[in-house]
Amino acid sequence: MAQKWSLTGALRGMFVRETITEDTWDDLETALITADFGPDITESLIDDLRADVERYRTEDPKDLQRMLRERLEERFAQYDPTLNLKERPAVILVVGVNGVGKTTTIGKFAKFLTGHGQSVIVGAADTFRAAAVEQLATWAERGGADIIRPEREGQDPASVAFQTVDAAKERGIAMCLIDTAGRLQTKGGLMDELGKIRRVVEKQAPVSEVLLVLDATTGQNGVSQAEAFIQHAGVTGLVITKLDGSAKGGFILAVQERTGIPIKLIGQGEGINDMTGFTPHVFVQQLVG
């Protein structure tokens, strides 16, 4: 079976050469584009790196590797990946189009939080799909979280969200994750629904985070699909799912710079434990080597 392409592997071969040549620059440009950095970021990185190489009068590819690492960390450092979960309960709305892995993300995030000693309750406020509630219940259980289900099919999502926050306060639960619909008949209807959920929740507790789930495999198309959420849902952080190591690692920087919203969590596998907080320094080390 052919080995999967990775940016780390491509760069490894590039940086062990004896000297920096025009082929090095061509290969670096191709590698960055293939890793989904996008043409604009790739061009600006190459321009900056050429200037660095000229300034320091180096021809050593190892210096270029270090400079690439520094340039990437500098760009990532413009965004704060810290989750704001100080409130009790900390209410987190999870939004995104259907099919991006929203349900599994909630289960993995619940596991991430319980693994850090937090109690978690999940609200199944995507009441338009009966299957969504059952899937969420399964993943919440795997994540060690309680769940509040709709009392009847088609129940008002805002009332489920209200019941979830109410239960969190009553039971002294620290973290409250609320699933929301990914699709209604119109985008306007969907955004109105999210607005209503938020207003109802805020009568009981502030909303700590609104996390938008994006699928790394859809790249920039996924961002376009999510524009309505970014414009209208008060998104505070991004969760990237299906991130296949360094093959699509550039998407992380591209999506932050395009949206102006920080990445806060990344999912890199199918298992319940495959979610981590986003740490730029660690991520760049994995990406560049």
GROMACS .gro file of C-alpha atoms in nm:
model
  289
    1MET     CA    1   0.000   0.000   0.000
    2ALA     CA    2   0.142   0.340  -0.100
    3GLN     CA    3   0.244   0.562   0.189
    4LYS     CA    4   0.028   0.872   0.236
    5TRP     CA    5   0.185   1.204   0.137
    6SER     CA    6   0.274   1.427   0.429
    7LEU     CA    7   0.426   1.774   0.452
    8THR     CA    8   0.671   1.649   0.715
    9GLY     CA    9   0.796   1.378   0.477
   10ALA     CA   10   0.823   1.616   0.183
   11LEU     CA   11   1.020   1.870   0.387
   12ARG     CA   12   1.245   1.606   0.539
   13GLY     CA   13   1.385   1.526   0.195
   14MET     CA   14   1.421   1.893   0.108
   15PHE     CA   15   1.612   1.998   0.419
   16VAL     CA   16   1.879   1.727   0.403
   17ARG     CA   17   2.016   1.856   0.072
   18GLU     CA   18   2.356   2.020   0.066
   19THR     CA   19   2.244   2.368  -0.032
   20ILE     CA   20   1.939   2.588  -0.106
   21THR     CA   21   1.873   2.607  -0.481
   22GLU     CA   22   1.585   2.723  -0.702
   23ASP     CA   23   1.465   2.362  -0.694
   24THR     CA   24   1.437   2.395  -0.315
   25TRP     CA   25   1.205   2.695  -0.352
   26ASP     CA   26   0.995   2.521  -0.620
   27ASP     CA   27   0.965   2.207  -0.408
   28LEU     CA   28   0.877   2.409  -0.097
   29GLU     CA   29   0.605   2.598  -0.284
   30THR     CA   30   0.458   2.271  -0.415
   31ALA     CA   31   0.468   2.115  -0.067
   32LEU     CA   32   0.290   2.408   0.098
   33ILE     CA   33   0.019   2.419  -0.170
   34THR     CA   34  -0.031   2.042  -0.141
   35ALA     CA   35  -0.064   2.077   0.238
   36ASP     CA   36  -0.358   2.316   0.182
   37PHE     CA   37  -0.197   2.643   0.290
   38GLY     CA   38  -0.356   2.804  -0.015
   39PRO     CA   39  -0.181   3.018  -0.281
   40ASP     CA   40  -0.184   3.350  -0.091
   41ILE     CA   41  -0.027   3.220   0.231
   42THR     CA   42   0.219   3.007   0.033
   43GLU     CA   43   0.332   3.306  -0.174
   44SER     CA   44   0.376   3.532   0.129
   45LEU     CA   45   0.567   3.262   0.322
   46ILE     CA   46   0.802   3.203   0.029
   47ASP     CA   47   0.860   3.579  -0.011
   48ASP     CA   48   0.936   3.617   0.362
   49LEU     CA   49   1.168   3.315   0.363
   50ARG     CA   50   1.360   3.431   0.055
   51ALA     CA   51   1.414   3.765   0.232
   52ASP     CA   52   1.530   3.585   0.551
   53VAL     CA   53   1.773   3.366   0.357
   54GLU     CA   54   1.916   3.671   0.181
   55ARG     CA   55   1.938   3.874   0.503
   56TYR     CA   56   2.131   3.603   0.687
   57ARG     CA   57   2.337   3.508   0.379
   58THR     CA   58   2.279   3.137   0.432
   59GLU     CA   59   2.268   2.851   0.187
   60ASP     CA   60   2.202   2.583   0.450
   61PRO     CA   61   1.862   2.406   0.415
   62LYS     CA   62   1.862   2.347   0.793
   63ASP     CA   63   1.851   2.725   0.840
   64LEU     CA   64   1.558   2.740   0.598
   65GLN     CA   65   1.378   2.474   0.802
   66ARG     CA   66   1.427   2.676   1.123
   67MET     CA   67   1.311   2.996   0.950
   68LEU     CA   68   0.998   2.823   0.817
   69ARG     CA   69   0.920   2.701   1.168
   70GLU     CA   70   0.966   3.052   1.311
   71ARG     CA   71   0.757   3.218   1.038
   72LEU     CA   72   0.470   2.972   1.090
   73GLU     CA   73   0.476   3.009   1.469
   74GLU     CA   74   0.475   3.388   1.428
   75ARG     CA   75   0.160   3.369   1.215
   76PHE     CA   76  -0.014   3.122   1.442
   77ALA     CA   77   0.070   3.339   1.745
   78GLN     CA   78  -0.169   3.608   1.618
   79TYR     CA   79  -0.460   3.393   1.742
   80ASP     CA   80  -0.531   3.284   2.099
   81PRO     CA   81  -0.640   2.917   2.111
   82THR     CA   82  -0.739   2.926   2.479
   83LEU     CA   83  -1.088   2.795   2.556
   84ASN     CA   84  -1.290   3.033   2.772
   85LEU     CA   85  -1.450   2.798   3.024
   86LYS     CA   86  -1.431   2.990   3.350
   87GLU     CA   87  -1.807   3.030   3.405
   88ARG     CA   88  -2.004   2.771   3.603
   89PRO     CA   89  -2.173   2.623   3.425
   90ALA     CA   90  -1.965   2.699   3.117
   91VAL     CA   91  -2.216   2.688   2.830
   92ILE     CA   92  -2.075   2.592   2.490
   93LEU     CA   93  -2.292   2.602   2.176
   94VAL     CA   94  -2.166   2.370   1.902
   95VAL     CA   95  -2.262   2.477   1.549
   96GLY     CA   96  -2.184   2.371   1.192
   97VAL     CA   97  -2.335   2.225   0.877
   98ASN     CA   98  -2.455   1.864   0.884
   99GLY     CA   99  -2.190   1.609   0.791
  100VAL     CA  100  -1.881   1.780   0.937
  101GLY     CA  101  -1.866   1.551   1.241
  102LYS     CA  102  -2.052   1.772   1.488
  103THR     CA  103  -2.203   1.484   1.687
  104THR     CA  104  -1.875   1.293   1.722
  105THR     CA  105  -1.698   1.619   1.808
  106ILE     CA  106  -1.933   1.674   2.102
  107GLY     CA  107  -1.865   1.321   2.230
  108LYS     CA  108  -1.488   1.364   2.194
  109PHE     CA  109  -1.498   1.710   2.354
  110ALA     CA  110  -1.700   1.566   2.644
  111LYS     CA  111  -1.432   1.297   2.687
  112PHE     CA  112  -1.158   1.563   2.666
  113LEU     CA  113  -1.330   1.761   2.944
  114THR     CA  114  -1.410   1.463   3.168
  115GLY     CA  115  -1.047   1.354   3.122
  116HIS     CA  116  -0.950   1.688   3.277
  117GLY     CA  117  -1.176   1.623   3.577
  118GLN     CA  118  -1.480   1.823   3.462
  119SER     CA  119  -1.841   1.708   3.485
  120VAL     CA  120  -2.029   1.742   3.155
  121ILE     CA  121  -2.390   1.750   3.039
  122VAL     CA  122  -2.495   1.747   2.673
  123GLY     CA  123  -2.813   1.898   2.531
  124ALA     CA  124  -2.964   1.742   2.217
  125ALA     CA  125  -3.108   2.063   2.070
  126ASP     CA  126  -3.091   1.937   1.710
  127THR     CA  127  -3.450   1.820   1.742
  128PHE     CA  128  -3.522   1.815   1.367
  129ARG     CA  129  -3.353   1.478   1.316
  130ALA     CA  130  -3.450   1.190   1.546
  131ALA     CA  131  -3.138   1.000   1.441
  132ALA     CA  132  -2.921   1.293   1.556
  133VAL     CA  133  -3.052   1.258   1.912
  134GLU     CA  134  -2.974   0.883   1.924
  135GLN     CA  135  -2.625   0.933   1.778
  136LEU     CA  136  -2.555   1.211   2.025
  137ALA     CA  137  -2.674   0.995   2.316
  138THR     CA  138  -2.429   0.721   2.213
  139TRP     CA  139  -2.135   0.961   2.187
  140ALA     CA  140  -2.225   1.144   2.509
  141GLU     CA  141  -2.225   0.811   2.692
  142ARG     CA  142  -1.881   0.726   2.546
  143GLY     CA  143  -1.760   1.066   2.658
  144GLY     CA  144  -1.882   1.013   3.013
  145ALA     CA  145  -2.148   1.286   2.994
  146ASP     CA  146  -2.512   1.310   3.097
  147ILE     CA  147  -2.759   1.397   2.821
  148ILE     CA  148  -3.082   1.594   2.805
  149ARG     CA  149  -3.304   1.465   2.523
  150PRO     CA  150  -3.611   1.632   2.372
  151GLU     CA  151  -3.927   1.528   2.556
  152ARG     CA  152  -4.105   1.484   2.222
  153GLU     CA  153  -4.014   1.479   1.853
  154GLY     CA  154  -3.977   1.827   1.704
  155GLN     CA  155  -3.960   1.999   2.044
  156ASP     CA  156  -3.847   2.361   2.028
  157PRO     CA  157  -3.463   2.346   2.031
  158ALA     CA  158  -3.441   2.652   2.257
  159SER     CA  159  -3.649   2.475   2.522
  160VAL     CA  160  -3.413   2.175   2.514
  161ALA     CA  161  -3.118   2.414   2.555
  162PHE     CA  162  -3.298   2.580   2.846
  163GLN     CA  163  -3.360   2.242   3.013
  164THR     CA  164  -2.994   2.147   2.967
  165VAL     CA  165  -2.859   2.460   3.137
  166ASP     CA  166  -3.125   2.425   3.406
  167ALA     CA  167  -3.016   2.065   3.474
  168ALA     CA  168  -2.648   2.169   3.482
  169LYS     CA  169  -2.721   2.433   3.745
  170GLU     CA  170  -2.942   2.200   3.947
  171ARG     CA  171  -2.689   1.913   3.947
  172GLY     CA  172  -2.379   2.131   3.986
  173ILE     CA  173  -2.237   2.022   3.649
  174ALA     CA  174  -1.944   2.232   3.527
  175MET     CA  175  -1.964   2.202   3.147
  176CYS     CA  176  -2.274   2.227   2.931
  177LEU     CA  177  -2.240   2.131   2.561
  178ILE     CA  178  -2.540   2.210   2.341
  179ASP     CA  179  -2.580   2.052   1.998
  180THR     CA  180  -2.765   2.261   1.738
  181ALA     CA  181  -2.919   2.199   1.397
  182GLY     CA  182  -2.691   2.211   1.095
  183ARG     CA  183  -2.961   2.262   0.837
  184LEU     CA  184  -3.310   2.409   0.815
  185GLN     CA  185  -3.513   2.515   0.512
  186THR     CA  186  -3.335   2.849   0.492
  187LYS     CA  187  -3.010   2.988   0.628
  188GLY     CA  188  -3.209   3.274   0.774
  189GLY     CA  189  -3.432   3.030   0.961
  190LEU     CA  190  -3.130   2.848   1.095
  191MET     CA  191  -2.962   3.166   1.218
  192ASP     CA  192  -3.291   3.281   1.377
  193GLU     CA  193  -3.308   2.947   1.557
  194LEU     CA  194  -2.952   2.982   1.686
  195GLY     CA  195  -3.025   3.337   1.797
  196LYS     CA  196  -3.329   3.217   1.989
  197ILE     CA  197  -3.127   2.937   2.157
  198ARG     CA  198  -2.869   3.189   2.263
  199ARG     CA  199  -3.124   3.436   2.403
  200VAL     CA  200  -3.300   3.164   2.602
  201VAL     CA  201  -2.973   3.025   2.740
  202GLU     CA  202  -2.847   3.370   2.839
  203LYS     CA  203  -3.148   3.417   3.066
  204GLN     CA  204  -2.984   3.152   3.286
  205ALA     CA  205  -2.610   3.171   3.216
  206PRO     CA  206  -2.369   3.347   2.982
  207VAL     CA  207  -2.258   3.161   2.669
  208SER     CA  208  -1.886   3.090   2.719
  209GLU     CA  209  -1.804   2.967   2.367
  210VAL     CA  210  -1.970   2.921   2.029
  211LEU     CA  211  -1.762   2.654   1.853
  212LEU     CA  212  -1.793   2.606   1.478
  213VAL     CA  213  -1.702   2.257   1.353
  214LEU     CA  214  -1.521   2.242   1.017
  215ASP     CA  215  -1.415   1.934   0.819
  216ALA     CA  216  -1.048   1.963   0.711
  217THR     CA  217  -1.104   1.732   0.415
  218THR     CA  218  -1.342   1.982   0.251
  219GLY     CA  219  -1.083   2.261   0.284
  220GLN     CA  220  -1.183   2.607   0.166
  221ASN     CA  221  -1.519   2.476   0.041
  222GLY     CA  222  -1.605   2.389   0.400
  223VAL     CA  223  -1.531   2.744   0.508
  224SER     CA  224  -1.760   2.878   0.235
  225GLN     CA  225  -2.040   2.647   0.356
  226ALA     CA  226  -1.995   2.780   0.708
  227GLU     CA  227  -1.990   3.152   0.622
  228ALA     CA  228  -2.345   3.206   0.749
  229PHE     CA  229  -2.247   3.072   1.092
  230ILE     CA  230  -1.936   3.291   1.097
  231GLN     CA  231  -2.139   3.600   1.004
  232HIS     CA  232  -2.441   3.549   1.227
  233ALA     CA  233  -2.379   3.297   1.507
  234GLY     CA  234  -2.119   3.487   1.711
  235VAL     CA  235  -1.857   3.214   1.661
  236THR     CA  236  -1.570   3.238   1.914
  237GLY     CA  237  -1.361   2.938   1.812
  238LEU     CA  238  -1.315   2.671   1.545
  239VAL     CA  239  -1.293   2.293   1.582
  240ILE     CA  240  -1.119   2.116   1.294
  241THR     CA  241  -1.223   1.754   1.240
  242LYS     CA  242  -1.081   1.481   1.014
  243LEU     CA  243  -0.739   1.647   1.015
  244ASP     CA  244  -0.513   1.385   0.863
  245GLY     CA  245  -0.186   1.480   1.029
  246SER     CA  246   0.031   1.698   0.810
  247ALA     CA  247  -0.136   1.613   0.478
  248LYS     CA  248  -0.385   1.897   0.522
  249GLY     CA  249  -0.212   2.077   0.808
  250GLY     CA  250  -0.191   2.406   0.619
  251PHE     CA  251  -0.569   2.435   0.639
  252ILE     CA  252  -0.529   2.528   1.008
  253LEU     CA  253  -0.345   2.851   0.926
  254ALA     CA  254  -0.549   2.921   0.612
  255VAL     CA  255  -0.882   2.901   0.794
  256GLN     CA  256  -0.766   3.119   1.084
  257GLU     CA  257  -0.637   3.389   0.854
  258ARG     CA  258  -0.946   3.376   0.632
  259THR     CA  259  -1.198   3.392   0.917
  260GLY     CA  260  -1.005   3.577   1.187
  261ILE     CA  261  -1.131   3.314   1.435
  262PRO     CA  262  -0.888   3.098   1.637
  263ILE     CA  263  -0.866   2.720   1.617
  264LYS     CA  264  -0.939   2.587   1.966
  265LEU     CA  265  -0.968   2.210   1.919
  266ILE     CA  266  -0.849   1.959   1.661
  267GLY     CA  267  -0.965   1.604   1.594
  268GLN     CA  268  -0.716   1.373   1.424
  269GLY     CA  269  -0.886   1.034   1.433
  270GLU     CA  270  -1.206   0.836   1.480
  271GLY     CA  271  -1.165   0.734   1.845
  272ILE     CA  272  -1.326   0.895   2.149
  273ASN     CA  273  -0.984   1.015   2.270
  274ASP     CA  274  -0.882   1.169   1.937
  275MET     CA  275  -0.936   1.533   2.026
  276THR     CA  276  -0.686   1.778   2.167
  277GLY     CA  277  -0.658   2.145   2.240
  278PHE     CA  278  -0.469   2.336   1.972
  279THR     CA  279  -0.111   2.434   2.067
  280PRO     CA  280   0.059   2.628   1.783
  281HIS     CA  281   0.419   2.549   1.888
  282VAL     CA  282   0.353   2.174   1.909
  283PHE     CA  283   0.154   2.175   1.584
  284VAL     CA  284   0.430   2.354   1.391
  285GLN     CA  285   0.691   2.112   1.527
  286GLN     CA  286   0.480   1.820   1.400
  287LEU     CA  287   0.423   1.992   1.068
  288VAL     CA  288   0.776   2.104   0.984
  289GLY     CA  289   0.986   1.860   1.186
   0.00000   0.00000   0.00000
